[in-house]
Amino acid sequence: MRKLSYLFIITLLTFQFSPQTERAQSAAKEPYSIERYLNIRGSASPSLSPTGDRVAFLTNITGTPQVWMVGTNGGWPDQMTFYPDRVDFVRWSPDGSGLIFAMAIGGDENSQLYWMAPDGSQIRALTSDSKIRHNFGGWSHDGKRISYSSNKRNRNFFDVYVMNVATAREELLYQQDGSNDPVAWSNDDTQLIVSHGNEQLSLDNDLYLVNIASKQVAHLTPHEGPAQFGDVCFLPDGHSILLTTDDKREFQSLAQLDLRTKRVDILDDPQWDVSAVAVSVDGGLLAYTVNRDGFSELFVRALDTDGKPLITTLGPKAPAIKLPGKGVVGGLEFSKDKRKLVFTFNSARFNPDVWIYDLKTRFLNQVTHSSHAGIPQSSFVEPELIHYQTFDQRMIPAWYYRPPHTQRAGANHPLPVIVNVHGGPEGQALPTFSGVDQYFLSRGYAVLEPNVRGSTGYGKTYTHLDDLQKREDSVKDLAAAVGWLKKEGNADAKRIALLGGSYGGYMVLAAITLFPDQWSAAVEMFGIANFETNLKNTSGYRRKLREREYGTLEKDLDFLRSISPIYKVDRIQAPLFVLQGKNDPRVPYTESEQIVKALRDRNRSVEYILFEDEGHGFVKLNNRLYMYPRIIEFLDKYLKP
């Protein structure tokens, strides 16, 4: 009735013209405020209760992601945690006796692990050293223990631990001077798969099988050259695992590995990355997604549990599950009874929410309904997938969002454009929801999100095209976007700005120093200004990880200095806005302070905000409500949409 009344009033107003009504209609067409867009919510990290009647998840309704609970049939959710800092994830125990979640203070990423009662009435810290980072692995199948890695022994390395949840007694299971993570428990809880990151190669890891009682270790994935092995699940036979790998291939394929012979059989090789793999508790069902040019395809297949190699028993692939639209799926998990599959869905038009697929009725139900802040979903703009040519004739994929007014007849005037650069560099711009982008679009800005070389999702070769001495080739790709924007994107060449965070922040600084004439303004968030000082001051474990990609201080110092924007600061012409979190463990705040000081010493145009209670990214709503109006004011000053 409320919907009918609303439509009736709107219809009535369209026939009652007066000067007052015309002014009201004009005001109604004005863009919603940035505060409204920042208050659009999202839900993620779903975890089903063993009984299948409740789902725990994270949502930022209160301003930072917290644990909430809702029935699988929907309804009003209950809030379970009440912290000023964000919660990282939540997972039900297999026996339903409690949940595990993690949280760090002030964005420093030193996450601590917590146990919570099923009704949220009790919360108990399992770890409590704020100087140590804990990376959760998973629950044992009996619900009594958890696995995780931490840098307790040495801040530069991560060892693997097992903890009895009832007593909080931890046991060091696997010690190695490197980066190690537990990724899968065997079905009988006697063995654990550990992933070890290669200290010498980027995007390369190995899997090891560790006997929990004897601590004996077996290397499962000997290989040559960079290769990744992920999304590991034990199969019911106890002698094999399901995983994804790009060993001897371009993309992450679905595979089965025999633990005794180490033979790998490829089960699905779609020539795009397979990801988000889940297996039901009894091993009878398999779900996974395929990242096809940025969009997710979701498949569910039956598994034969008689112990035979799946390559001989896995039936034909059924059609992909029909999703609400073109978008991205993650967080797959089956209910214990194999009746439900829970996941998150996120697209340019759908802010992230939890969905449940009923495997018997084939009905897809939206469980959470995150607020649109009163902004019509129909107003959200979907991108166009485009490709543009770069300096070496390679085609670069990108998402181009055109503002709504360009669809109206006669609206063909040149557009101001914001080029939004993703972080990583091992990352991928995806067609997911961004309230900030949608606000820019409503104001008349166009937005381009390129996947320059070095991005994931387009094959191993493409991802490694920016390694080491090829670093600035990716910056050339970014600059090449301007040619397409002017020729095909209806862009005003004098109104093109850059925006990026983390590695995307470095890309912004690199672009305005290497190609200073192309940009009218730039917004840089917690990006690298000086590779030498960043590697010296970042967390010890981060240094080892990043040196594989950028080069080492011992061998490549001259090169690292040659690609550092701080040494080219005299070339910067575009006004710059810099934002940083004081507690950032990845890119220390001193990186931002260097570039800001260098520009101020030269009387160049630069603005700067330092948040005392944020880390690598801006999570708290009050900070976002402060910074984005400032960013918009800055861009409007130089681009004038």
XYZ file of C-alpha atoms in Angstrom, residues 125-340:
216
model
C 40.203 -13.164 23.711
C 42.288 -16.120 22.554
C 45.341 -13.981 21.777
C 46.203 -10.646 23.331
C 49.644 -9.398 22.261
C 48.996 -6.241 20.265
C 52.492 -6.355 18.762
C 51.852 -9.714 17.081
C 49.783 -10.393 13.969
C 47.584 -13.504 13.795
C 46.308 -14.881 10.450
C 43.421 -17.316 10.915
C 43.559 -20.643 9.099
C 40.450 -22.617 10.016
C 38.547 -24.773 12.493
C 39.328 -28.446 12.981
C 36.398 -30.631 11.932
C 35.628 -31.608 15.538
C 35.280 -27.942 16.517
C 37.880 -28.136 19.286
C 40.933 -26.515 17.693
C 41.859 -23.733 15.316
C 44.913 -23.194 13.130
C 46.579 -19.870 12.460
C 49.940 -18.289 11.696
C 51.667 -15.540 13.650
C 54.959 -13.691 13.843
C 55.284 -14.320 17.577
C 58.725 -15.948 17.365
C 60.160 -13.373 14.986
C 58.351 -10.281 13.660
C 59.747 -10.942 10.181
C 58.384 -14.483 9.803
C 55.106 -16.360 10.200
C 55.023 -19.779 11.857
C 51.977 -22.056 12.033
C 50.192 -22.779 15.313
C 47.317 -24.945 16.529
C 45.251 -23.874 19.531
C 42.791 -25.676 21.799
C 39.927 -23.176 21.890
C 38.591 -24.219 25.309
C 41.927 -23.692 27.078
C 43.548 -21.173 24.687
C 46.662 -23.366 24.808
C 48.667 -22.986 21.610
C 51.190 -25.361 20.067
C 53.863 -24.421 17.540
C 53.311 -26.814 14.646
C 55.503 -25.568 11.796
C 58.472 -23.224 12.167
C 60.265 -21.724 9.197
C 61.936 -18.379 8.497
C 59.431 -17.290 5.895
C 55.761 -16.593 5.281
C 53.587 -19.607 6.154
C 49.842 -20.077 6.478
C 47.635 -23.060 7.351
C 45.082 -23.572 4.594
C 43.256 -26.891 5.198
C 42.629 -29.518 7.895
C 42.403 -33.179 6.916
C 38.993 -34.750 7.500
C 40.285 -36.708 10.520
C 42.086 -33.616 11.939
C 45.464 -35.383 11.994
C 47.106 -33.384 9.190
C 47.316 -29.801 8.052
C 48.200 -28.296 4.678
C 50.574 -25.325 5.003
C 51.218 -22.782 2.248
C 54.720 -21.306 2.118
C 55.405 -18.176 0.068
C 58.579 -18.190 -1.983
C 61.059 -15.578 -0.744
C 62.677 -15.243 -4.174
C 59.801 -15.228 -6.683
C 56.690 -13.089 -6.859
C 53.323 -14.884 -6.961
C 54.869 -18.245 -6.112
C 54.118 -20.617 -3.239
C 54.399 -24.262 -2.208
C 52.169 -26.613 -0.240
C 53.390 -28.855 2.572
C 51.577 -31.651 4.385
C 52.261 -31.534 8.150
C 51.450 -34.408 10.524
C 50.102 -32.742 13.668
C 51.244 -35.454 16.072
C 54.746 -36.119 14.708
C 55.271 -32.724 13.000
C 56.690 -34.552 9.987
C 56.554 -32.474 6.816
C 56.095 -33.577 3.198
C 56.607 -31.236 0.242
C 53.600 -31.617 -2.079
C 54.218 -29.182 -4.938
C 57.792 -29.217 -6.278
C 57.856 -27.081 -9.418
C 59.974 -24.746 -11.547
C 59.244 -21.108 -12.229
C 56.513 -19.030 -10.579
C 53.337 -20.950 -9.777
C 50.515 -20.600 -7.270
C 48.584 -23.294 -5.416
C 45.489 -22.137 -3.552
C 41.859 -22.712 -2.501
C 42.839 -26.045 -0.915
C 40.188 -28.533 0.290
C 40.682 -32.128 1.449
C 38.619 -34.730 -0.391
C 36.776 -37.525 1.480
C 39.212 -40.239 0.436
C 41.828 -38.646 2.701
C 44.496 -39.204 0.062
C 43.917 -36.221 -2.208
C 43.126 -32.536 -2.151
C 41.227 -30.179 -4.414
C 43.027 -26.951 -5.304
C 43.576 -24.302 -7.936
C 46.917 -23.872 -9.681
C 48.584 -22.065 -12.565
C 51.629 -24.359 -12.600
C 52.706 -24.853 -16.248
C 49.703 -22.795 -17.405
C 48.493 -19.207 -17.700
C 45.402 -19.295 -15.472
C 44.343 -20.766 -12.151
C 42.722 -24.088 -13.067
C 40.735 -26.456 -10.865
C 42.829 -29.518 -10.034
C 43.145 -32.632 -7.863
C 46.460 -33.533 -6.203
C 47.205 -37.059 -4.989
C 49.020 -36.764 -1.643
C 50.906 -40.037 -2.139
C 52.111 -39.689 -5.728
C 51.937 -35.857 -5.993
C 50.213 -36.297 -9.334
C 48.093 -33.339 -10.394
C 45.029 -33.815 -12.611
C 43.356 -30.757 -14.131
C 39.579 -30.932 -13.674
C 38.469 -27.639 -15.221
C 40.625 -25.352 -17.351
C 38.343 -22.521 -18.523
C 41.246 -20.263 -19.639
C 40.216 -17.807 -16.947
C 41.027 -17.942 -13.233
C 39.094 -20.406 -11.072
C 38.598 -19.073 -7.539
C 36.411 -19.183 -4.417
C 36.344 -22.988 -4.155
C 34.187 -24.750 -1.540
C 33.482 -28.427 -0.816
C 30.562 -29.686 1.292
C 31.307 -31.301 4.675
C 30.786 -34.824 3.338
C 32.667 -34.063 0.135
C 29.687 -34.722 -2.101
C 29.362 -31.251 -3.598
C 31.779 -28.770 -5.093
C 31.184 -25.061 -5.757
C 33.560 -22.648 -7.465
C 33.632 -19.477 -9.484
C 35.328 -18.545 -12.747
C 36.579 -14.975 -13.133
C 35.665 -14.415 -16.778
C 36.932 -10.974 -17.769
C 36.110 -9.639 -14.294
C 32.626 -11.146 -13.940
C 31.991 -14.232 -11.782
C 30.401 -17.407 -13.089
C 29.220 -19.739 -10.295
C 29.141 -23.520 -10.723
C 28.014 -26.381 -8.465
C 29.028 -29.968 -9.310
C 28.569 -33.346 -7.672
C 31.690 -35.162 -6.466
C 32.212 -38.922 -6.458
C 33.363 -39.899 -2.959
C 34.551 -43.443 -3.711
C 38.215 -42.429 -3.802
C 38.732 -42.617 -7.557
C 40.539 -39.762 -9.304
C 37.980 -37.059 -10.000
C 39.279 -36.695 -13.534
C 37.559 -40.007 -14.300
C 34.364 -39.470 -12.300
C 33.521 -35.763 -12.340
C 30.475 -35.352 -14.519
C 29.846 -32.650 -17.114
C 29.660 -29.090 -15.874
C 26.116 -27.851 -15.435
C 25.193 -24.338 -16.581
C 26.296 -21.543 -14.278
C 23.855 -20.550 -11.534
C 21.824 -17.538 -12.604
C 22.940 -14.558 -10.504
C 21.078 -11.281 -9.828
C 23.201 -9.622 -12.489
C 26.731 -9.354 -13.796
C 29.004 -9.053 -10.782
C 31.420 -10.738 -8.410
C 30.764 -13.738 -6.124
C 32.821 -14.643 -3.041
C 32.679 -16.300 0.382
C 31.244 -19.650 -0.776
C 30.124 -22.072 1.956
C 27.783 -25.104 2.008
C 25.399 -25.900 4.835
C 26.106 -29.167 6.646
C 23.029 -30.811 5.103
C 24.089 -29.724 1.572
C 20.774 -27.945 1.165
C 22.142 -24.387 1.021
